[in-house]
Coordinates of C-alpha atoms and ligand atoms in Angstrom, one line a residue:
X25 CA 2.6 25.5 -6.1
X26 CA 2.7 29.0 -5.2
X27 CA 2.5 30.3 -2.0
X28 CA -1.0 32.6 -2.8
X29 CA -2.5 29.6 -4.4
X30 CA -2.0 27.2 -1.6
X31 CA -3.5 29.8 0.9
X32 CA -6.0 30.5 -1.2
X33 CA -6.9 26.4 -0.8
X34 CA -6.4 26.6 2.3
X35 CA -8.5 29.6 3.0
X36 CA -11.3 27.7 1.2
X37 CA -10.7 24.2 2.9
X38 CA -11.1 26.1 6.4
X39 CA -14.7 28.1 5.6
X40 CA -15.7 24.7 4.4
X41 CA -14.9 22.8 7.5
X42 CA -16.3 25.7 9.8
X43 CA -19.7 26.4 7.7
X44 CA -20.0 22.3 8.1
X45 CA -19.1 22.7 11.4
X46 CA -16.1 19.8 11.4
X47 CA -13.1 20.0 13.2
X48 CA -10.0 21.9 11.5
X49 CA -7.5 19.7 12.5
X50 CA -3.3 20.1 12.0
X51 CA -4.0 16.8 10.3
X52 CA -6.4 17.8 8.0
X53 CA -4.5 21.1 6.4
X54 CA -1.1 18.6 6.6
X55 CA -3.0 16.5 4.1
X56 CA -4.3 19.0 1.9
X57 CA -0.5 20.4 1.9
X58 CA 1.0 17.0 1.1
X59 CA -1.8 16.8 -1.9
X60 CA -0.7 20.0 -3.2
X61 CA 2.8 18.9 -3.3
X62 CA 1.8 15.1 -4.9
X63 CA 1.4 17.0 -8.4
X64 CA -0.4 14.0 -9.9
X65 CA -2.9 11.1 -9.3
X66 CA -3.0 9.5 -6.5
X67 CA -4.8 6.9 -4.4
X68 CA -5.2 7.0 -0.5
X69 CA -2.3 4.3 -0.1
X70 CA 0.5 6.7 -2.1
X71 CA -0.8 9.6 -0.2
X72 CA -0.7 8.1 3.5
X73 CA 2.5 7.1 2.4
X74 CA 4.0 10.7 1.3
X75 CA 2.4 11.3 4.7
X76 CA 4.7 8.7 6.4
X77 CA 7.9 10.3 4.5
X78 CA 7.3 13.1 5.3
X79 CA 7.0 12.2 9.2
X80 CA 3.4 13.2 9.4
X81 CA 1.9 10.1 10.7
X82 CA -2.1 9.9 10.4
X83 CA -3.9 6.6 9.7
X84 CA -5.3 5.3 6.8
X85 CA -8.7 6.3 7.7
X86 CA -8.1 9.4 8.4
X87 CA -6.0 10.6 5.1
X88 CA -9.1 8.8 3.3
X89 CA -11.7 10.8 5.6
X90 CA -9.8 13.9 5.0
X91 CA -9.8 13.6 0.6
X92 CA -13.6 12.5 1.0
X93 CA -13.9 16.1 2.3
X94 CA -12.1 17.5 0.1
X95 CA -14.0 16.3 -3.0
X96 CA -16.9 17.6 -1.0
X97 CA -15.8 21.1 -1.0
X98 CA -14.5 20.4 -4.6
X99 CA -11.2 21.3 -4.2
X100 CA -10.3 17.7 -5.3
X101 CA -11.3 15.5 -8.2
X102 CA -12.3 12.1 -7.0
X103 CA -11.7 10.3 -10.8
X104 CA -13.2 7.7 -13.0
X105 CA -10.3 5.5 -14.1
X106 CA -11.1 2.0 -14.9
X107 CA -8.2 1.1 -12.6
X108 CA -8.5 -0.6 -9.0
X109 CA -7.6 1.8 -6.9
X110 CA -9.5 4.8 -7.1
X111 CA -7.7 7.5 -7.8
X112 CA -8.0 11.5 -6.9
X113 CA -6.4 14.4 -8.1
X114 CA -6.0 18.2 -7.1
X115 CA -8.6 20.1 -8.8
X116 CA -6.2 23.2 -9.9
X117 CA -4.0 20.4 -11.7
X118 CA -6.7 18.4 -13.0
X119 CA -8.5 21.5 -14.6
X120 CA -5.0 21.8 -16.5
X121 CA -5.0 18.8 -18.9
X122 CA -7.4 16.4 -20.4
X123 CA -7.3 12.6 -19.9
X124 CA -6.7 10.1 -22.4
X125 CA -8.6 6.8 -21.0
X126 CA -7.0 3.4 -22.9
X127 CA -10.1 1.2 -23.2
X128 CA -8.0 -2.0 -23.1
X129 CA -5.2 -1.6 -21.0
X130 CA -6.6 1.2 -18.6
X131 CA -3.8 3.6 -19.3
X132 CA -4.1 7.2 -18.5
X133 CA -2.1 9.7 -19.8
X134 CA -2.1 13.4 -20.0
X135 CA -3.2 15.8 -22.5
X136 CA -2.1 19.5 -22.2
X137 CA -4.5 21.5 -24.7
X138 CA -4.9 24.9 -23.4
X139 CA -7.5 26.3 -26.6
X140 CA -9.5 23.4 -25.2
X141 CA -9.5 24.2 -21.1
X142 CA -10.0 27.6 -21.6
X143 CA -13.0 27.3 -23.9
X144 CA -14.7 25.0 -21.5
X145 CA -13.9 27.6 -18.5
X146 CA -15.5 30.4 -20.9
X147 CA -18.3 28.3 -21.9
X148 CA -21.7 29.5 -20.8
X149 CA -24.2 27.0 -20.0
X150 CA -27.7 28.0 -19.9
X151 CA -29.2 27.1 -16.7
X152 CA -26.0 25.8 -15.1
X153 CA -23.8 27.1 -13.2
X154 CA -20.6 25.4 -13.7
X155 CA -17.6 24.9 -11.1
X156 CA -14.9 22.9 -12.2
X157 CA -14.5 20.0 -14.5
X158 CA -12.8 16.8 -15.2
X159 CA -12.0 16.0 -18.7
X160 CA -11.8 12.2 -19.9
X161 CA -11.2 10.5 -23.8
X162 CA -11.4 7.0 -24.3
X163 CA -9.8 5.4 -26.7
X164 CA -6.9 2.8 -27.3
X165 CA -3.3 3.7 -26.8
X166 CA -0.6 2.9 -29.0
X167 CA 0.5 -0.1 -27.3
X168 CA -2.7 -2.0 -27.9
X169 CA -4.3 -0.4 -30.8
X170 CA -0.9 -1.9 -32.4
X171 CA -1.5 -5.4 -30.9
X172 CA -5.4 -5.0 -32.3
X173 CA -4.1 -3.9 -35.6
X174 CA -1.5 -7.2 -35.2
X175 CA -4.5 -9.6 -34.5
X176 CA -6.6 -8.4 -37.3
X177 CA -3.8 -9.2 -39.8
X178 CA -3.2 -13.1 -38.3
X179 CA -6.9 -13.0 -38.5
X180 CA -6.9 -12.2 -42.4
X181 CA -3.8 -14.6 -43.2
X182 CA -6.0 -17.9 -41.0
Ligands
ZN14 ZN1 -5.0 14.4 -14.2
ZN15 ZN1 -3.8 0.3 -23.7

């Protein structure tokens, strides 16, 4: 990430905390650092553990507290995956792709379609204001629409 973007974050993170009037702890701007860096989905257990790498050591609660402020503020997506752990993403990388939600399997995978992002930032909405989204598509992947499609064919020969 650059170095303007992640101050900018950080920037907004801060007025956050201070207009709610919580504490802007070290911890809580190491965590928001170590999200920036994750690139990706993540759940509380892969993030505390990034933390621990990277010889930061919080607890558990506290990484979680921390993302629960973040979605607050919005600067991070708390998903809808159908998979146990509940998952959370930065919101300037989730605003970059779509997600393509397997129905069967839970799989999520990535689409990168910029025509599509950028008409939903340019979109206006009539009595909305919008502030960021989260794009999902369900569907079947290839793996088991290919096992459906298998079934249906020892279905027809029975
Ligand atoms: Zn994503
Ligand atoms: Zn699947």
């Amino acid at each position: 990430m650059e170095t303007k973007k992640y101050i900018e974050l950080q920037e907004c993170f801060s007025s956050y905390l201070s207009k709610k009037g919580l504490r802007r702890t070290e911890e809580r701007f190491a965590i928001l650092e170590c999200i920036c860096d994750l690139k990706g989905h993540f759940d509380v257990y892969v993030l505390h553990r990034k933390m621990e790498e990277a010889n930061y050591h919080v607890s558990r609660a506290t990484v979680y507290n921390t993302i629960e402020v973040l979605v607050e503020c919005g600067l991070v997506v708390r998903h809808q995956f159908p998979v146990s752990s509940q998952q959370y993403e930065l919101r300037a990388y989730a605003e970059t792709h779509s997600h393509l939600i397997c129905m069967q399997c839970g799989a999520v995978r990535e689409l990168k379609n910029e025509a599509l992002q950028k008409s939903i930032v340019s979109m206006q909405i009539p009595r909305f204001t919008s502030v960021y989204h989260a794009l999902y598509i369900y569907g079947l992947c290839q793996k088991c629409s290919r096992l459906q499609a298998g079934k249906k064919s020892k279905n027809i020969n029975e």
